[in-house]
């Protein structure tokens, strides 16, 4: 970001073939700035999914024929275990800790999403662009309940008040989504520093036609100078098969 002295965002990305399955795990985690040790919890998420990629996902995919519910159950179990570790760390330090989590997992022609907090996953498919996740925040709840208007939500002083994140609550309740992949799909995983600094309505126009190593940096550069009040993380995943 342009104003934060500490970067509490973390990213993790792996892709490859596991047991004959084309697989990928992609993660954006944003440590909660209003709590303590946000960078430690977001790093815990990245480190944990590195171990899951190396050890647990191969066991899952090679043990037997897998199906959607089995994959989602396993992914939720992984996230709950990480949450238990983070929550226990908070109890040990006597401080409340937390991080958002946007997780995209791809297996052959399917995708699975687990999301907590207000980091997001978007999908550009052809001419359409849509958000695949729902924010877990006070403002988002009030919008869904029609207690405030979108204009009032933009002006709200409590936009960063989350109703769910990793490490803060003893029980994790992530938002879940799944679907089929299509050739040419472009997923964007990002922390709130991107869509708040850029404006959600500007995101589609700033996405690249094809992803290169410079694409995420170019997306970050679309934020006006000095406009990134928070850390900014963007992870682009293009489906080529």
Short mmCIF file of C-alpha atoms in Angstrom, two decimals:
data_model
loop_
_atom_site.label_atom_id
_atom_site.label_comp_id
_atom_site.label_asym_id
_atom_site.label_seq_id
_atom_site.Cartn_x
_atom_site.Cartn_y
_atom_site.Cartn_z
CA UNK A 1 0.00 0.00 0.00
CA UNK A 2 0.91 3.68 -0.01
CA UNK A 3 0.45 4.32 3.70
CA UNK A 4 1.06 1.10 5.65
CA UNK A 5 4.49 0.47 7.14
CA UNK A 6 3.91 -3.29 7.56
CA UNK A 7 2.61 -5.63 4.87
CA UNK A 8 0.20 -8.12 6.47
CA UNK A 9 -0.90 -9.66 3.15
CA UNK A 10 0.37 -13.07 2.10
CA UNK A 11 -0.06 -15.07 -1.10
CA UNK A 12 0.45 -18.73 -1.98
CA UNK A 13 0.21 -20.37 -5.41
CA UNK A 14 1.01 -23.88 -6.63
CA UNK A 15 -0.06 -25.80 -9.70
CA UNK A 16 0.89 -29.11 -11.24
CA UNK A 17 -0.15 -32.70 -11.82
CA UNK A 18 -0.95 -34.88 -8.83
CA UNK A 19 -1.92 -38.49 -9.38
CA UNK A 20 -2.95 -37.78 -12.94
CA UNK A 21 -5.07 -34.77 -11.87
CA UNK A 22 -4.32 -31.20 -12.97
CA UNK A 23 -4.40 -29.38 -9.65
CA UNK A 24 -3.86 -25.92 -8.24
CA UNK A 25 -4.08 -24.17 -4.88
CA UNK A 26 -4.20 -20.37 -4.83
CA UNK A 27 -4.50 -18.25 -1.70
CA UNK A 28 -4.69 -14.58 -0.69
CA UNK A 29 -4.66 -13.81 3.04
CA UNK A 30 -4.93 -10.34 4.57
CA UNK A 31 -3.97 -10.03 8.24
CA UNK A 32 -6.54 -7.99 10.12
CA UNK A 33 -4.97 -4.61 10.83
CA UNK A 34 -7.36 -3.84 13.68
CA UNK A 35 -6.12 -6.91 15.57
CA UNK A 36 -2.65 -8.05 16.59
CA UNK A 37 -0.23 -10.34 14.76
CA UNK A 38 -2.11 -10.15 11.45
CA UNK A 39 1.02 -10.90 9.47
CA UNK A 40 1.65 -14.05 11.54
CA UNK A 41 -1.83 -15.44 10.89
CA UNK A 42 -1.70 -14.71 7.16
CA UNK A 43 1.75 -16.35 7.05
CA UNK A 44 0.36 -19.33 8.96
CA UNK A 45 -2.24 -19.75 6.21
CA UNK A 46 0.37 -19.63 3.45
CA UNK A 47 2.70 -22.04 5.25
CA UNK A 48 -0.13 -24.44 6.08
CA UNK A 49 -1.38 -24.67 2.51
CA UNK A 50 2.19 -25.30 1.34
CA UNK A 51 2.21 -28.40 3.55
CA UNK A 52 -1.27 -29.36 2.38
CA UNK A 53 -0.10 -29.12 -1.25
CA UNK A 54 2.99 -31.23 -0.60
CA UNK A 55 1.47 -33.86 1.68
CA UNK A 56 -2.28 -33.92 2.18
CA UNK A 57 -3.66 -33.13 -1.27
CA UNK A 58 -1.61 -35.93 -2.89
CA UNK A 59 -2.94 -38.42 -0.31
CA UNK A 60 -6.49 -37.27 -1.00
CA UNK A 61 -6.24 -37.46 -4.78
CA UNK A 62 -4.39 -40.76 -5.00
CA UNK A 63 -6.28 -42.66 -2.28
CA UNK A 64 -9.50 -43.11 -4.26
CA UNK A 65 -11.73 -41.57 -6.87
CA UNK A 66 -12.70 -38.14 -5.55
CA UNK A 67 -15.93 -36.20 -5.87
CA UNK A 68 -17.11 -32.68 -5.07
CA UNK A 69 -18.39 -33.23 -1.54
CA UNK A 70 -15.26 -35.13 -0.57
CA UNK A 71 -13.03 -32.27 -1.77
CA UNK A 72 -15.08 -29.57 -0.05
CA UNK A 73 -15.19 -31.55 3.19
CA UNK A 74 -11.43 -31.95 3.13
CA UNK A 75 -10.83 -28.26 2.33
CA UNK A 76 -13.13 -27.12 5.13
CA UNK A 77 -11.35 -29.50 7.49
CA UNK A 78 -7.97 -28.02 6.54
CA UNK A 79 -9.25 -24.48 7.10
CA UNK A 80 -10.82 -25.40 10.45
CA UNK A 81 -7.56 -26.95 11.62
CA UNK A 82 -5.62 -23.80 10.67
CA UNK A 83 -8.23 -21.72 12.48
CA UNK A 84 -7.82 -23.83 15.62
CA UNK A 85 -4.06 -23.24 15.56
CA UNK A 86 -4.50 -19.50 15.05
CA UNK A 87 -7.17 -19.26 17.76
CA UNK A 88 -4.95 -21.14 20.20
CA UNK A 89 -2.10 -18.75 19.43
CA UNK A 90 -4.39 -15.84 20.28
CA UNK A 91 -5.32 -17.43 23.59
CA UNK A 92 -1.66 -18.01 24.43
CA UNK A 93 -0.70 -14.40 23.71
CA UNK A 94 -3.83 -13.01 25.35
CA UNK A 95 -4.61 -11.01 22.18
CA UNK A 96 -7.25 -11.31 19.48
CA UNK A 97 -5.77 -12.26 16.12
CA UNK A 98 -7.17 -12.72 12.64
CA UNK A 99 -6.72 -12.89 8.88
CA UNK A 100 -8.98 -13.08 5.88
CA UNK A 101 -8.71 -16.07 3.55
CA UNK A 102 -9.54 -16.34 -0.13
CA UNK A 103 -8.78 -19.87 -1.31
CA UNK A 104 -9.25 -21.17 -4.85
CA UNK A 105 -8.56 -24.84 -5.56
CA UNK A 106 -8.72 -26.24 -9.09
CA UNK A 107 -8.91 -29.96 -9.88
CA UNK A 108 -9.16 -30.97 -13.54
CA UNK A 109 -12.29 -29.18 -14.82
CA UNK A 110 -13.66 -28.12 -11.40
CA UNK A 111 -13.00 -25.28 -9.00
CA UNK A 112 -13.67 -24.88 -5.28
CA UNK A 113 -13.65 -21.68 -3.21
CA UNK A 114 -13.39 -21.09 0.54
CA UNK A 115 -13.60 -17.48 1.67
CA UNK A 116 -13.59 -15.67 5.01
CA UNK A 117 -13.63 -11.95 5.69
CA UNK A 118 -13.57 -9.34 2.92
CA UNK A 119 -10.86 -10.55 0.57
CA UNK A 120 -12.55 -11.63 -2.66
CA UNK A 121 -12.52 -13.96 -5.65
CA UNK A 122 -13.74 -12.70 -9.03
CA UNK A 123 -14.22 -14.53 -12.33
CA UNK A 124 -14.02 -13.14 -15.85
CA UNK A 125 -15.61 -15.56 -18.29
CA UNK A 126 -15.96 -14.29 -21.83
CA UNK A 127 -17.65 -10.90 -21.64
CA UNK A 128 -18.98 -11.40 -18.11
CA UNK A 129 -17.29 -10.40 -14.85
CA UNK A 130 -18.67 -11.45 -11.49
CA UNK A 131 -17.71 -11.74 -7.87
CA UNK A 132 -17.88 -15.35 -6.71
CA UNK A 133 -17.62 -14.64 -2.99
CA UNK A 134 -19.72 -12.84 -0.39
CA UNK A 135 -18.02 -10.59 2.14
CA UNK A 136 -18.32 -11.64 5.76
CA UNK A 137 -18.52 -8.17 7.29
CA UNK A 138 -20.93 -5.92 9.17
CA UNK A 139 -21.41 -3.69 6.12
CA UNK A 140 -22.09 -6.67 3.84
CA UNK A 141 -24.66 -8.07 6.28
CA UNK A 142 -26.41 -4.70 6.48
CA UNK A 143 -26.47 -4.47 2.68
CA UNK A 144 -27.92 -7.96 2.33
CA UNK A 145 -30.55 -7.11 4.94
CA UNK A 146 -31.29 -3.81 3.14
CA UNK A 147 -30.52 -1.83 6.27
CA UNK A 148 -28.25 0.53 4.30
CA UNK A 149 -27.87 1.51 0.66
CA UNK A 150 -24.76 0.84 -1.45
CA UNK A 151 -23.98 4.56 -1.23
CA UNK A 152 -24.18 4.45 2.56
CA UNK A 153 -21.98 1.36 2.58
CA UNK A 154 -19.29 3.21 0.63
CA UNK A 155 -19.27 5.97 3.24
CA UNK A 156 -19.45 3.68 6.29
CA UNK A 157 -16.68 4.19 8.81
CA UNK A 158 -16.84 0.52 9.89
CA UNK A 159 -16.12 -1.11 6.51
CA UNK A 160 -13.31 -3.20 7.98
CA UNK A 161 -15.46 -4.73 10.74
CA UNK A 162 -15.55 -8.45 9.89
CA UNK A 163 -18.05 -11.04 11.07
CA UNK A 164 -15.72 -13.94 10.29
CA UNK A 165 -11.98 -14.41 9.85
CA UNK A 166 -9.32 -17.00 10.55
CA UNK A 167 -8.13 -16.99 14.17
CA UNK A 168 -10.66 -14.68 15.81
CA UNK A 169 -13.50 -17.14 16.39
CA UNK A 170 -13.23 -20.65 17.86
CA UNK A 171 -15.34 -22.02 15.00
CA UNK A 172 -14.72 -21.12 11.36
CA UNK A 173 -17.67 -20.74 8.99
CA UNK A 174 -16.27 -19.99 5.54
CA UNK A 175 -18.26 -19.02 2.48
CA UNK A 176 -18.21 -21.94 0.00
CA UNK A 177 -18.61 -22.05 -3.77
CA UNK A 178 -17.81 -24.49 -6.55
CA UNK A 179 -18.24 -24.77 -10.29
CA UNK A 180 -16.91 -26.00 -13.62
CA UNK A 181 -13.88 -24.49 -15.30
CA UNK A 182 -13.88 -23.30 -18.90
CA UNK A 183 -10.95 -22.58 -21.16
CA UNK A 184 -10.11 -18.89 -20.93
CA UNK A 185 -11.53 -18.35 -17.43
CA UNK A 186 -9.62 -15.69 -15.51
CA UNK A 187 -9.84 -15.69 -11.70
CA UNK A 188 -8.78 -12.70 -9.62
CA UNK A 189 -8.08 -13.23 -5.92
CA UNK A 190 -7.43 -9.99 -4.07
CA UNK A 191 -7.32 -8.27 -0.71
CA UNK A 192 -9.60 -5.33 -0.04
CA UNK A 193 -6.70 -2.97 -0.67
CA UNK A 194 -7.12 -3.60 -4.41
CA UNK A 195 -10.85 -3.24 -4.92
CA UNK A 196 -11.17 -0.35 -2.46
CA UNK A 197 -8.18 1.50 -3.87
CA UNK A 198 -9.19 0.91 -7.47
CA UNK A 199 -12.97 0.75 -7.19
CA UNK A 200 -14.79 -2.49 -8.00
CA UNK A 201 -16.41 -0.97 -11.08
CA UNK A 202 -12.95 -0.36 -12.61
CA UNK A 203 -11.64 -3.89 -12.10
CA UNK A 204 -12.86 -5.42 -15.41
CA UNK A 205 -11.25 -2.70 -17.53
CA UNK A 206 -7.91 -3.13 -15.72
CA UNK A 207 -7.69 -6.89 -16.19
CA UNK A 208 -5.24 -8.09 -18.88
CA UNK A 209 -6.33 -9.88 -22.03
CA UNK A 210 -3.76 -12.58 -21.25
CA UNK A 211 -1.88 -13.14 -18.01
CA UNK A 212 1.86 -12.53 -17.92
CA UNK A 213 4.34 -12.24 -15.06
CA UNK A 214 3.76 -8.47 -15.06
CA UNK A 215 -0.05 -8.59 -14.99
CA UNK A 216 -0.54 -8.31 -11.24
CA UNK A 217 1.89 -5.40 -11.00
CA UNK A 218 0.10 -3.67 -13.87
CA UNK A 219 -3.21 -4.14 -12.06
CA UNK A 220 -1.70 -2.60 -8.92
CA UNK A 221 -0.45 0.34 -11.00
CA UNK A 222 -4.05 1.16 -11.98
CA UNK A 223 -4.62 2.51 -8.45
CA UNK A 224 -4.02 6.28 -8.48
CA UNK A 225 -0.81 7.36 -6.71
CA UNK A 226 -1.44 7.61 -2.99
CA UNK A 227 -4.82 5.89 -3.34
CA UNK A 228 -3.83 2.56 -1.78
CA UNK A 229 -4.64 3.09 1.88
CA UNK A 230 -4.16 -0.61 2.67
CA UNK A 231 -1.80 -3.34 1.54
CA UNK A 232 -2.62 -4.48 -2.00
CA UNK A 233 -2.46 -8.10 -3.15
CA UNK A 234 -3.71 -9.48 -6.46
CA UNK A 235 -3.37 -13.06 -7.73
CA UNK A 236 -4.46 -13.85 -11.30
CA UNK A 237 -5.22 -17.42 -12.39
CA UNK A 238 -5.89 -18.10 -16.07
CA UNK A 239 -7.29 -21.43 -17.27
CA UNK A 240 -5.53 -22.43 -20.47
CA UNK A 241 -6.59 -26.07 -20.97
#
